Coordinates of C-alpha atoms in Angstrom, one line a residue:
X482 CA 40.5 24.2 31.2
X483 CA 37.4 24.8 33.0
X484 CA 37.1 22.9 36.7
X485 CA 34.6 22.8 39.0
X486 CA 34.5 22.8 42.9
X487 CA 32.7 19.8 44.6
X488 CA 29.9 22.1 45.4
X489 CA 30.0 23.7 41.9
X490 CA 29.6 20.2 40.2
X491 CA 26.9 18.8 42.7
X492 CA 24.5 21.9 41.8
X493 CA 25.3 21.8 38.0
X494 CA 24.3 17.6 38.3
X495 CA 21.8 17.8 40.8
X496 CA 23.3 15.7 43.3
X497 CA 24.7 16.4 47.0
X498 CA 28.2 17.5 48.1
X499 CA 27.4 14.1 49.9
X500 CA 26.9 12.0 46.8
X501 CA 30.2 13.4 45.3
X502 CA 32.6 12.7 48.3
X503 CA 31.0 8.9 48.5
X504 CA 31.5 8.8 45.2
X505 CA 35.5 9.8 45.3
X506 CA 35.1 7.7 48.2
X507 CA 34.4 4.3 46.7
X508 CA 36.6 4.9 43.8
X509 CA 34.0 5.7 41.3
X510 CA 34.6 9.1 40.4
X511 CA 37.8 10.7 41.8
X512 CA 38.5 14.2 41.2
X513 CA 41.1 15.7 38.9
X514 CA 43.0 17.8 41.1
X515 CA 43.3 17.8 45.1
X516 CA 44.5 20.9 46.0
X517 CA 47.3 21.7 49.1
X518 CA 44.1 22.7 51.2
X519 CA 42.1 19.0 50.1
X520 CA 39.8 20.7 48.0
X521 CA 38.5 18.5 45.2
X522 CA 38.7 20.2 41.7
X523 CA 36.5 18.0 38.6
X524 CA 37.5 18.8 35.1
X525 CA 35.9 17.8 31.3
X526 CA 36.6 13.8 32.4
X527 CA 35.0 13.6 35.2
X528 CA 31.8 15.5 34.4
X529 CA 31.6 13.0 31.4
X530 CA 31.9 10.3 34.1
X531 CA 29.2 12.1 35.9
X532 CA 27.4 11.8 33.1
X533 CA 27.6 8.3 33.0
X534 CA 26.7 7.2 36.8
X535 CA 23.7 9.2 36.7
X536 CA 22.5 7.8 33.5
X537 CA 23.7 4.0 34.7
X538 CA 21.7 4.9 38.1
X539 CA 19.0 6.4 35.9
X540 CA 18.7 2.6 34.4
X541 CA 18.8 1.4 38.1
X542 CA 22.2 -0.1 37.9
X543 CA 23.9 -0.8 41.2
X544 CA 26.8 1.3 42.2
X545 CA 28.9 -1.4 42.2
X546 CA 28.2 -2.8 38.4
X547 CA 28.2 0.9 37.3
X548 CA 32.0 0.9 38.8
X549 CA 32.6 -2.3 37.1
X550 CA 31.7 -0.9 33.9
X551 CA 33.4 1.9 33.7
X552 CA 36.7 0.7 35.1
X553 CA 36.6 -2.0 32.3
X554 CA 39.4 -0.9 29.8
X555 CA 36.8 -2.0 27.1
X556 CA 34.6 0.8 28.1
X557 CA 33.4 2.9 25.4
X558 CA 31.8 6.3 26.4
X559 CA 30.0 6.5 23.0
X560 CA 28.6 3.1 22.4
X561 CA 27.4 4.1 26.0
X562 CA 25.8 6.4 25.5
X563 CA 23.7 4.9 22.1
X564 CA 23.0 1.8 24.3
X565 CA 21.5 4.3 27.2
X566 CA 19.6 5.9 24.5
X567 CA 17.8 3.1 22.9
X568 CA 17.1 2.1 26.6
X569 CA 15.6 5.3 27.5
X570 CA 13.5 5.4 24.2
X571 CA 12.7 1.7 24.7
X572 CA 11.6 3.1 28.5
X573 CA 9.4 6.1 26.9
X574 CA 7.4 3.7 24.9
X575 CA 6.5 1.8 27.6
X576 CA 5.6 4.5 29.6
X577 CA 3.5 6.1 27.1
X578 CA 1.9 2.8 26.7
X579 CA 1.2 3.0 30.5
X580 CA -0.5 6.2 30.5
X581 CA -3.1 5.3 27.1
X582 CA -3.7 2.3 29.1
X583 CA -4.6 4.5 32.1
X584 CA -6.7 7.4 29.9
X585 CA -8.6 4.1 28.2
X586 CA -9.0 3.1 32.0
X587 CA -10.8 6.0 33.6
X588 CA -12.8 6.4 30.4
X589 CA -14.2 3.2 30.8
X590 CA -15.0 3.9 34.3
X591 CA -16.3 7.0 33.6
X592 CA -18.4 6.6 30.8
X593 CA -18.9 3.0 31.0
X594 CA -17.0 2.1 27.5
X595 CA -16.4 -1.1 27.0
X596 CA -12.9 -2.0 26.8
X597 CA -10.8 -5.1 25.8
X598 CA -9.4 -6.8 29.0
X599 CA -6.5 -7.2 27.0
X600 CA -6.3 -3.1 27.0
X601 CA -6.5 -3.4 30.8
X602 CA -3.2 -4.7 31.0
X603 CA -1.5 -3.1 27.8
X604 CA 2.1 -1.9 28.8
X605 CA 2.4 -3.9 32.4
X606 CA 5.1 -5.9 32.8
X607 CA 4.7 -9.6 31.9
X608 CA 6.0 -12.2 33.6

C-alpha cells in the first residue's frame, strides 16, 4: 500500500502543503495515518477524495457544500464522477462557443464582415 507524505501529495495534486493541513483541518480530508512524530501519511482513499475536492472546487463549489457532499452516506464516487463529466463537457461547449464568438468578433472588426448581432452574444450567459 502505497502512501504519500503531505508534501508528496500536495506536488502530485498541485496544491500547497497549506491547502492539505486546512483541509485535515476542517474535516474534509483527514489523512490515513498520523505517525508518533505527527506526520500525516494519505493512502489510495484519500487521494480519491482529493480527486474529488479539486474537481468539486473545479465546478466552484464551496468548501463547505463540497464537505457536505462527501460526508453524505449517499455519496457515490462514480456517479460523481459521470455528473462532473457531463458538467465539464457541458463547460467545454460553452467555452468553445465563447471563443468562435470571439474569432467571428475580431473578423468583423477587422475586415469589416457583417455579422449577426445575435453572433455577438452567442455563448454569453443569459439572464
Amino acid at each position: 500500500m502505497v502512501q504519500y507524505s503531505v508534501k508528496k501529495l500536495a506536488k502530485l495534486a498541485g496544491v500547497s502543503v497549506r491547502t492539505l493541513h486546512l483541509y485535515d483541518q476542517m474535516g474534509l480530508l483527514k489523512p490515513s495515518v498520523r505517525t508518533e512524530a505527527k506526520y500525516r501519511l494519505y493512502g489510495e482513499k484519500e487521494l480519491l477524495r482529493l480527486q474529488q475536492i479539486l474537481f468539486y472546487k473545479e465546478l466552484d463549489f464551496p468548501l463547505q457544500a463540497i464537505a457536505q457532499l462527501l460526508n453524505d452516506p449517499q455519496f457515490d464516487l462514480f456517479q460523481a464522477l459521470e455528473s462532473h463529466k457531463a458538467a465539464l463537457k457541458q463547460r467545454r461547449d460553452r467555452i468553445s462557443t465563447l471563443l468562435v464568438t470571439i474569432d467571428k468578433t475580431m473578423l468583423h472588426l477587422k475586415e469589416k464582415t457583417m455579422l449577426t448581432h445575435q453572433e455577438l452574444y452567442e455563448g454569453l450567459p443569459k439572464e
